[in-house]
Amino acid sequence: MDVATNGSALKFLIYGRTGWIGGVLGQLCTAQGIPFTYGTGRLQNRAQLEADIDAAMPTHVFNAAGITGRPNVDWCETRRAETIRANVVGALTLADVCRDRALVLINYASGCIYEYDEAHQLGSGVGFKEDEAHNFAGSFYSKTKSMVEELLKNYENVCTLRIRAAISSDLSNPRNFIAKIIRYDKVVDIPNSMTILDELLPISIEMAKRNLTGIWNFTNPGVVSHNEILEMYRDYIDPNFSWKNFSLEEQAKVLIAPRSNNELDCTKLKGEFPEVLSIKESLIKYVFEPNRRTSKA
């Protein structure tokens, strides 16, 4: 594809203005002096997307739109048509329009399409690679993410970034994984791959500059358990914080759909960006140190 490679000529078109990732992307572009605009068209409306691109004339397009459900993915179980329209039809339409315009699309996707199995056992350190078959379809949300990823593999202009349990230093954001679990009555304690947005979202911009495409496990290397995160929260932020655990079986009784638990292999990401920190190192540097309590009061 004949795409822009001159960093000084960059201009981004971003979808997902009202979302968490889309909003942070705009802030990062402003900080880096990268011209950008937010798309206003609905992703499933091809004519509106074409109008957005004609007006913005971007060098790259970012898709941070889609449905995860509110307050969680259980929402998608009873709103399947809406979920398909946003997560499958919309993403495919945007990818197709971008391909027609020779534009790289950075598509923020989900790593919740795998679960621990015999070949990737919990605690083994063996993670799922980008080219391995998906094995989790417990929630309708995950089904749609799996569907669209399989189809987007056929678009050579798409860079698919698999995010899991997104975390940022903004602990007030209700979408932040830490903000969620500190409010739960009980949590399961399972090691998982997770994404520290403060570190990795700027890398996604660098990926656009390099015109990288294909599928990428977009998590910090290694895994961290829920209890380990909550211990850090107690030690760095709230010494009076406490929590209770329960089992997966007990959790299933209060959820509509099962949840994915897995480790993703980050060899590919580390090969391109060797500076990426492990999940525990990144948590401390980007999340807990900036939020460390300043007094013992």
PDB file of N, CA and C in Angstrom, residues 35-106:
ATOM      1  N   PRO A  35      -1.774  16.692  14.162  1.00  0.00           N
ATOM      2  CA  PRO A  35      -3.119  17.130  13.787  1.00  0.00           C
ATOM      3  C   PRO A  35      -4.076  15.933  13.755  1.00  0.00           C
ATOM      4  N   PHE A  36      -5.279  16.130  14.248  1.00  0.00           N
ATOM      5  CA  PHE A  36      -6.259  15.040  14.234  1.00  0.00           C
ATOM      6  C   PHE A  36      -7.656  15.627  14.228  1.00  0.00           C
ATOM      7  N   THR A  37      -8.594  14.791  13.862  1.00  0.00           N
ATOM      8  CA  THR A  37      -9.998  15.146  13.955  1.00  0.00           C
ATOM      9  C   THR A  37     -10.766  13.901  14.341  1.00  0.00           C
ATOM     10  N   TYR A  38     -11.901  14.103  14.947  1.00  0.00           N
ATOM     11  CA  TYR A  38     -12.762  12.975  15.298  1.00  0.00           C
ATOM     12  C   TYR A  38     -13.788  12.739  14.202  1.00  0.00           C
ATOM     13  N   GLY A  39     -13.986  11.485  13.853  1.00  0.00           N
ATOM     14  CA  GLY A  39     -15.003  11.148  12.885  1.00  0.00           C
ATOM     15  C   GLY A  39     -16.389  11.304  13.494  1.00  0.00           C
ATOM     16  N   THR A  40     -17.326  11.779  12.693  1.00  0.00           N
ATOM     17  CA  THR A  40     -18.699  11.961  13.169  1.00  0.00           C
ATOM     18  C   THR A  40     -19.660  10.945  12.562  1.00  0.00           C
ATOM     19  N   GLY A  41     -19.235  10.249  11.516  1.00  0.00           N
ATOM     20  CA  GLY A  41     -20.106   9.291  10.859  1.00  0.00           C
ATOM     21  C   GLY A  41     -20.312   8.031  11.688  1.00  0.00           C
ATOM     22  N   ARG A  42     -21.436   7.388  11.474  1.00  0.00           N
ATOM     23  CA  ARG A  42     -21.687   6.099  12.122  1.00  0.00           C
ATOM     24  C   ARG A  42     -20.906   5.033  11.365  1.00  0.00           C
ATOM     25  N   LEU A  43     -20.255   4.151  12.103  1.00  0.00           N
ATOM     26  CA  LEU A  43     -19.345   3.203  11.463  1.00  0.00           C
ATOM     27  C   LEU A  43     -20.020   2.311  10.435  1.00  0.00           C
ATOM     28  N   GLN A  44     -21.292   1.998  10.621  1.00  0.00           N
ATOM     29  CA  GLN A  44     -21.962   1.117   9.669  1.00  0.00           C
ATOM     30  C   GLN A  44     -22.494   1.858   8.444  1.00  0.00           C
ATOM     31  N   ASN A  45     -22.282   3.194   8.406  1.00  0.00           N
ATOM     32  CA  ASN A  45     -22.772   3.999   7.286  1.00  0.00           C
ATOM     33  C   ASN A  45     -21.596   4.379   6.391  1.00  0.00           C
ATOM     34  N   ARG A  46     -21.444   3.663   5.296  1.00  0.00           N
ATOM     35  CA  ARG A  46     -20.288   3.844   4.414  1.00  0.00           C
ATOM     36  C   ARG A  46     -20.190   5.271   3.876  1.00  0.00           C
ATOM     37  N   ALA A  47     -21.306   5.835   3.467  1.00  0.00           N
ATOM     38  CA  ALA A  47     -21.293   7.181   2.892  1.00  0.00           C
ATOM     39  C   ALA A  47     -20.795   8.201   3.917  1.00  0.00           C
ATOM     40  N   GLN A  48     -21.208   8.041   5.174  1.00  0.00           N
ATOM     41  CA  GLN A  48     -20.766   8.966   6.209  1.00  0.00           C
ATOM     42  C   GLN A  48     -19.268   8.829   6.480  1.00  0.00           C
ATOM     43  N   LEU A  49     -18.758   7.608   6.450  1.00  0.00           N
ATOM     44  CA  LEU A  49     -17.323   7.407   6.645  1.00  0.00           C
ATOM     45  C   LEU A  49     -16.531   8.025   5.499  1.00  0.00           C
ATOM     46  N   GLU A  50     -17.006   7.837   4.297  1.00  0.00           N
ATOM     47  CA  GLU A  50     -16.322   8.428   3.138  1.00  0.00           C
ATOM     48  C   GLU A  50     -16.321   9.947   3.226  1.00  0.00           C
ATOM     49  N   ALA A  51     -17.415  10.519   3.710  1.00  0.00           N
ATOM     50  CA  ALA A  51     -17.485  11.975   3.868  1.00  0.00           C
ATOM     51  C   ALA A  51     -16.491  12.448   4.933  1.00  0.00           C
ATOM     52  N   ASP A  52     -16.385  11.686   6.034  1.00  0.00           N
ATOM     53  CA  ASP A  52     -15.414  12.036   7.073  1.00  0.00           C
ATOM     54  C   ASP A  52     -13.996  12.061   6.508  1.00  0.00           C
ATOM     55  N   ILE A  53     -13.652  11.031   5.737  1.00  0.00           N
ATOM     56  CA  ILE A  53     -12.296  10.928   5.199  1.00  0.00           C
ATOM     57  C   ILE A  53     -12.041  12.026   4.167  1.00  0.00           C
ATOM     58  N   ASP A  54     -13.027  12.318   3.348  1.00  0.00           N
ATOM     59  CA  ASP A  54     -12.876  13.380   2.359  1.00  0.00           C
ATOM     60  C   ASP A  54     -12.643  14.729   3.042  1.00  0.00           C
ATOM     61  N   ALA A  55     -13.319  14.929   4.163  1.00  0.00           N
ATOM     62  CA  ALA A  55     -13.188  16.214   4.866  1.00  0.00           C
ATOM     63  C   ALA A  55     -11.868  16.307   5.635  1.00  0.00           C
ATOM     64  N   ALA A  56     -11.461  15.195   6.249  1.00  0.00           N
ATOM     65  CA  ALA A  56     -10.267  15.218   7.112  1.00  0.00           C
ATOM     66  C   ALA A  56      -8.972  15.016   6.343  1.00  0.00           C
ATOM     67  N   MET A  57      -9.028  14.255   5.257  1.00  0.00           N
ATOM     68  CA  MET A  57      -7.841  13.887   4.482  1.00  0.00           C
ATOM     69  C   MET A  57      -6.731  13.348   5.401  1.00  0.00           C
ATOM     70  N   PRO A  58      -7.011  12.293   6.157  1.00  0.00           N
ATOM     71  CA  PRO A  58      -6.032  11.781   7.119  1.00  0.00           C
ATOM     72  C   PRO A  58      -4.968  10.915   6.455  1.00  0.00           C
ATOM     73  N   THR A  59      -3.883  10.717   7.185  1.00  0.00           N
ATOM     74  CA  THR A  59      -2.873   9.745   6.750  1.00  0.00           C
ATOM     75  C   THR A  59      -3.139   8.380   7.378  1.00  0.00           C
ATOM     76  N   HIS A  60      -3.825   8.369   8.526  1.00  0.00           N
ATOM     77  CA  HIS A  60      -4.137   7.133   9.244  1.00  0.00           C
ATOM     78  C   HIS A  60      -5.486   7.290   9.936  1.00  0.00           C
ATOM     79  N   VAL A  61      -6.155   6.159  10.139  1.00  0.00           N
ATOM     80  CA  VAL A  61      -7.450   6.154  10.822  1.00  0.00           C
ATOM     81  C   VAL A  61      -7.345   5.250  12.049  1.00  0.00           C
ATOM     82  N   PHE A  62      -7.937   5.694  13.156  1.00  0.00           N
ATOM     83  CA  PHE A  62      -7.960   4.919  14.402  1.00  0.00           C
ATOM     84  C   PHE A  62      -9.410   4.588  14.748  1.00  0.00           C
ATOM     85  N   ASN A  63      -9.656   3.331  15.063  1.00  0.00           N
ATOM     86  CA  ASN A  63     -11.000   2.933  15.488  1.00  0.00           C
ATOM     87  C   ASN A  63     -10.996   2.540  16.957  1.00  0.00           C
ATOM     88  N   ALA A  64     -11.496   3.459  17.793  1.00  0.00           N
ATOM     89  CA  ALA A  64     -11.650   3.184  19.215  1.00  0.00           C
ATOM     90  C   ALA A  64     -13.127   3.157  19.588  1.00  0.00           C
ATOM     91  N   ALA A  65     -13.976   2.960  18.576  1.00  0.00           N
ATOM     92  CA  ALA A  65     -15.413   2.896  18.809  1.00  0.00           C
ATOM     93  C   ALA A  65     -15.846   1.440  18.945  1.00  0.00           C
ATOM     94  N   GLY A  66     -17.072   1.245  19.341  1.00  0.00           N
ATOM     95  CA  GLY A  66     -17.596  -0.101  19.505  1.00  0.00           C
ATOM     96  C   GLY A  66     -18.377  -0.217  20.793  1.00  0.00           C
ATOM     97  N   ILE A  67     -18.950  -1.385  21.011  1.00  0.00           N
ATOM     98  CA  ILE A  67     -19.784  -1.618  22.187  1.00  0.00           C
ATOM     99  C   ILE A  67     -19.130  -2.646  23.091  1.00  0.00           C
ATOM    100  N   THR A  68     -18.939  -2.279  24.356  1.00  0.00           N
ATOM    101  CA  THR A  68     -18.500  -3.248  25.369  1.00  0.00           C
ATOM    102  C   THR A  68     -19.613  -3.541  26.356  1.00  0.00           C
ATOM    103  N   GLY A  69     -20.633  -2.671  26.367  1.00  0.00           N
ATOM    104  CA  GLY A  69     -21.756  -2.858  27.270  1.00  0.00           C
ATOM    105  C   GLY A  69     -21.628  -2.041  28.540  1.00  0.00           C
ATOM    106  N   ARG A  70     -22.743  -1.607  29.060  1.00  0.00           N
ATOM    107  CA  ARG A  70     -22.760  -0.876  30.318  1.00  0.00           C
ATOM    108  C   ARG A  70     -23.762  -1.536  31.267  1.00  0.00           C
ATOM    109  N   PRO A  71     -23.351  -1.864  32.493  1.00  0.00           N
ATOM    110  CA  PRO A  71     -22.040  -1.576  33.079  1.00  0.00           C
ATOM    111  C   PRO A  71     -20.953  -2.572  32.675  1.00  0.00           C
ATOM    112  N   ASN A  72     -21.333  -3.671  32.003  1.00  0.00           N
ATOM    113  CA  ASN A  72     -20.337  -4.660  31.594  1.00  0.00           C
ATOM    114  C   ASN A  72     -20.847  -5.415  30.378  1.00  0.00           C
ATOM    115  N   VAL A  73     -20.079  -6.428  29.958  1.00  0.00           N
ATOM    116  CA  VAL A  73     -20.399  -7.130  28.710  1.00  0.00           C
ATOM    117  C   VAL A  73     -21.688  -7.936  28.782  1.00  0.00           C
ATOM    118  N   ASP A  74     -22.252  -8.135  29.961  1.00  0.00           N
ATOM    119  CA  ASP A  74     -23.535  -8.835  30.055  1.00  0.00           C
ATOM    120  C   ASP A  74     -24.620  -8.100  29.272  1.00  0.00           C
ATOM    121  N   TRP A  75     -24.451  -6.787  29.124  1.00  0.00           N
ATOM    122  CA  TRP A  75     -25.397  -5.966  28.356  1.00  0.00           C
ATOM    123  C   TRP A  75     -25.575  -6.521  26.949  1.00  0.00           C
ATOM    124  N   CYS A  76     -24.485  -7.013  26.377  1.00  0.00           N
ATOM    125  CA  CYS A  76     -24.502  -7.483  24.988  1.00  0.00           C
ATOM    126  C   CYS A  76     -25.336  -8.748  24.800  1.00  0.00           C
ATOM    127  N   GLU A  77     -25.542  -9.499  25.868  1.00  0.00           N
ATOM    128  CA  GLU A  77     -26.270 -10.763  25.750  1.00  0.00           C
ATOM    129  C   GLU A  77     -27.705 -10.564  25.295  1.00  0.00           C
ATOM    130  N   THR A  78     -28.297  -9.457  25.672  1.00  0.00           N
ATOM    131  CA  THR A  78     -29.698  -9.217  25.320  1.00  0.00           C
ATOM    132  C   THR A  78     -29.862  -8.136  24.256  1.00  0.00           C
ATOM    133  N   ARG A  79     -28.747  -7.649  23.723  1.00  0.00           N
ATOM    134  CA  ARG A  79     -28.790  -6.616  22.678  1.00  0.00           C
ATOM    135  C   ARG A  79     -27.849  -7.026  21.548  1.00  0.00           C
ATOM    136  N   ARG A  80     -28.107  -8.184  21.022  1.00  0.00           N
ATOM    137  CA  ARG A  80     -27.173  -8.805  20.083  1.00  0.00           C
ATOM    138  C   ARG A  80     -27.096  -8.085  18.749  1.00  0.00           C
ATOM    139  N   ALA A  81     -28.219  -7.651  18.227  1.00  0.00           N
ATOM    140  CA  ALA A  81     -28.196  -6.969  16.925  1.00  0.00           C
ATOM    141  C   ALA A  81     -27.400  -5.669  17.020  1.00  0.00           C
ATOM    142  N   GLU A  82     -27.617  -4.916  18.104  1.00  0.00           N
ATOM    143  CA  GLU A  82     -26.872  -3.664  18.282  1.00  0.00           C
ATOM    144  C   GLU A  82     -25.378  -3.928  18.423  1.00  0.00           C
ATOM    145  N   THR A  83     -25.039  -5.019  19.122  1.00  0.00           N
ATOM    146  CA  THR A  83     -23.632  -5.367  19.322  1.00  0.00           C
ATOM    147  C   THR A  83     -22.979  -5.756  18.001  1.00  0.00           C
ATOM    148  N   ILE A  84     -23.671  -6.535  17.186  1.00  0.00           N
ATOM    149  CA  ILE A  84     -23.148  -6.919  15.873  1.00  0.00           C
ATOM    150  C   ILE A  84     -22.969  -5.685  14.991  1.00  0.00           C
ATOM    151  N   ARG A  85     -23.959  -4.803  15.019  1.00  0.00           N
ATOM    152  CA  ARG A  85     -23.910  -3.616  14.159  1.00  0.00           C
ATOM    153  C   ARG A  85     -22.672  -2.770  14.465  1.00  0.00           C
ATOM    154  N   ALA A  86     -22.362  -2.610  15.739  1.00  0.00           N
ATOM    155  CA  ALA A  86     -21.225  -1.768  16.118  1.00  0.00           C
ATOM    156  C   ALA A  86     -19.896  -2.496  16.002  1.00  0.00           C
ATOM    157  N   ASN A  87     -19.836  -3.718  16.539  1.00  0.00           N
ATOM    158  CA  ASN A  87     -18.553  -4.404  16.663  1.00  0.00           C
ATOM    159  C   ASN A  87     -18.128  -5.171  15.421  1.00  0.00           C
ATOM    160  N   VAL A  88     -19.089  -5.552  14.590  1.00  0.00           N
ATOM    161  CA  VAL A  88     -18.756  -6.333  13.394  1.00  0.00           C
ATOM    162  C   VAL A  88     -18.997  -5.510  12.129  1.00  0.00           C
ATOM    163  N   VAL A  89     -20.237  -5.132  11.891  1.00  0.00           N
ATOM    164  CA  VAL A  89     -20.565  -4.397  10.667  1.00  0.00           C
ATOM    165  C   VAL A  89     -19.800  -3.075  10.606  1.00  0.00           C
ATOM    166  N   GLY A  90     -19.796  -2.351  11.718  1.00  0.00           N
ATOM    167  CA  GLY A  90     -19.123  -1.059  11.726  1.00  0.00           C
ATOM    168  C   GLY A  90     -17.634  -1.161  11.478  1.00  0.00           C
ATOM    169  N   ALA A  91     -16.963  -2.084  12.194  1.00  0.00           N
ATOM    170  CA  ALA A  91     -15.512  -2.237  12.028  1.00  0.00           C
ATOM    171  C   ALA A  91     -15.152  -2.683  10.617  1.00  0.00           C
ATOM    172  N   LEU A  92     -15.948  -3.595  10.059  1.00  0.00           N
ATOM    173  CA  LEU A  92     -15.676  -4.081   8.701  1.00  0.00           C
ATOM    174  C   LEU A  92     -15.883  -2.979   7.664  1.00  0.00           C
ATOM    175  N   THR A  93     -16.933  -2.199   7.847  1.00  0.00           N
ATOM    176  CA  THR A  93     -17.189  -1.111   6.900  1.00  0.00           C
ATOM    177  C   THR A  93     -16.052  -0.101   6.920  1.00  0.00           C
ATOM    178  N   LEU A  94     -15.597   0.247   8.117  1.00  0.00           N
ATOM    179  CA  LEU A  94     -14.497   1.203   8.228  1.00  0.00           C
ATOM    180  C   LEU A  94     -13.226   0.645   7.600  1.00  0.00           C
ATOM    181  N   ALA A  95     -12.935  -0.619   7.857  1.00  0.00           N
ATOM    182  CA  ALA A  95     -11.741  -1.237   7.272  1.00  0.00           C
ATOM    183  C   ALA A  95     -11.813  -1.234   5.753  1.00  0.00           C
ATOM    184  N   ASP A  96     -12.996  -1.504   5.217  1.00  0.00           N
ATOM    185  CA  ASP A  96     -13.164  -1.575   3.767  1.00  0.00           C
ATOM    186  C   ASP A  96     -13.015  -0.204   3.122  1.00  0.00           C
ATOM    187  N   VAL A  97     -13.586   0.819   3.769  1.00  0.00           N
ATOM    188  CA  VAL A  97     -13.443   2.179   3.251  1.00  0.00           C
ATOM    189  C   VAL A  97     -11.983   2.612   3.294  1.00  0.00           C
ATOM    190  N   CYS A  98     -11.304   2.297   4.395  1.00  0.00           N
ATOM    191  CA  CYS A  98      -9.888   2.659   4.511  1.00  0.00           C
ATOM    192  C   CYS A  98      -9.049   1.949   3.454  1.00  0.00           C
ATOM    193  N   ARG A  99      -9.365   0.707   3.184  1.00  0.00           N
ATOM    194  CA  ARG A  99      -8.613  -0.031   2.160  1.00  0.00           C
ATOM    195  C   ARG A  99      -8.792   0.622   0.793  1.00  0.00           C
ATOM    196  N   ASP A 100     -10.004   1.040   0.479  1.00  0.00           N
ATOM    197  CA  ASP A 100     -10.255   1.713  -0.796  1.00  0.00           C
ATOM    198  C   ASP A 100      -9.451   3.011  -0.913  1.00  0.00           C
ATOM    199  N   ARG A 101      -9.182   3.646   0.232  1.00  0.00           N
ATOM    200  CA  ARG A 101      -8.448   4.912   0.228  1.00  0.00           C
ATOM    201  C   ARG A 101      -6.960   4.721   0.542  1.00  0.00           C
ATOM    202  N   ALA A 102      -6.490   3.468   0.586  1.00  0.00           N
ATOM    203  CA  ALA A 102      -5.082   3.156   0.879  1.00  0.00           C
ATOM    204  C   ALA A 102      -4.642   3.732   2.220  1.00  0.00           C
ATOM    205  N   LEU A 103      -5.509   3.594   3.230  1.00  0.00           N
ATOM    206  CA  LEU A 103      -5.221   4.104   4.565  1.00  0.00           C
ATOM    207  C   LEU A 103      -5.037   2.961   5.552  1.00  0.00           C
ATOM    208  N   VAL A 104      -4.021   3.067   6.398  1.00  0.00           N
ATOM    209  CA  VAL A 104      -3.859   2.111   7.483  1.00  0.00           C
ATOM    210  C   VAL A 104      -4.884   2.417   8.560  1.00  0.00           C
ATOM    211  N   LEU A 105      -5.563   1.358   9.028  1.00  0.00           N
ATOM    212  CA  LEU A 105      -6.533   1.474  10.110  1.00  0.00           C
ATOM    213  C   LEU A 105      -5.957   0.816  11.357  1.00  0.00           C
ATOM    214  N   ILE A 106      -5.796   1.591  12.417  1.00  0.00           N
ATOM    215  CA  ILE A 106      -5.402   1.047  13.711  1.00  0.00           C
ATOM    216  C   ILE A 106      -6.687   0.713  14.444  1.00  0.00           C
TER     217      ILE A 106
END
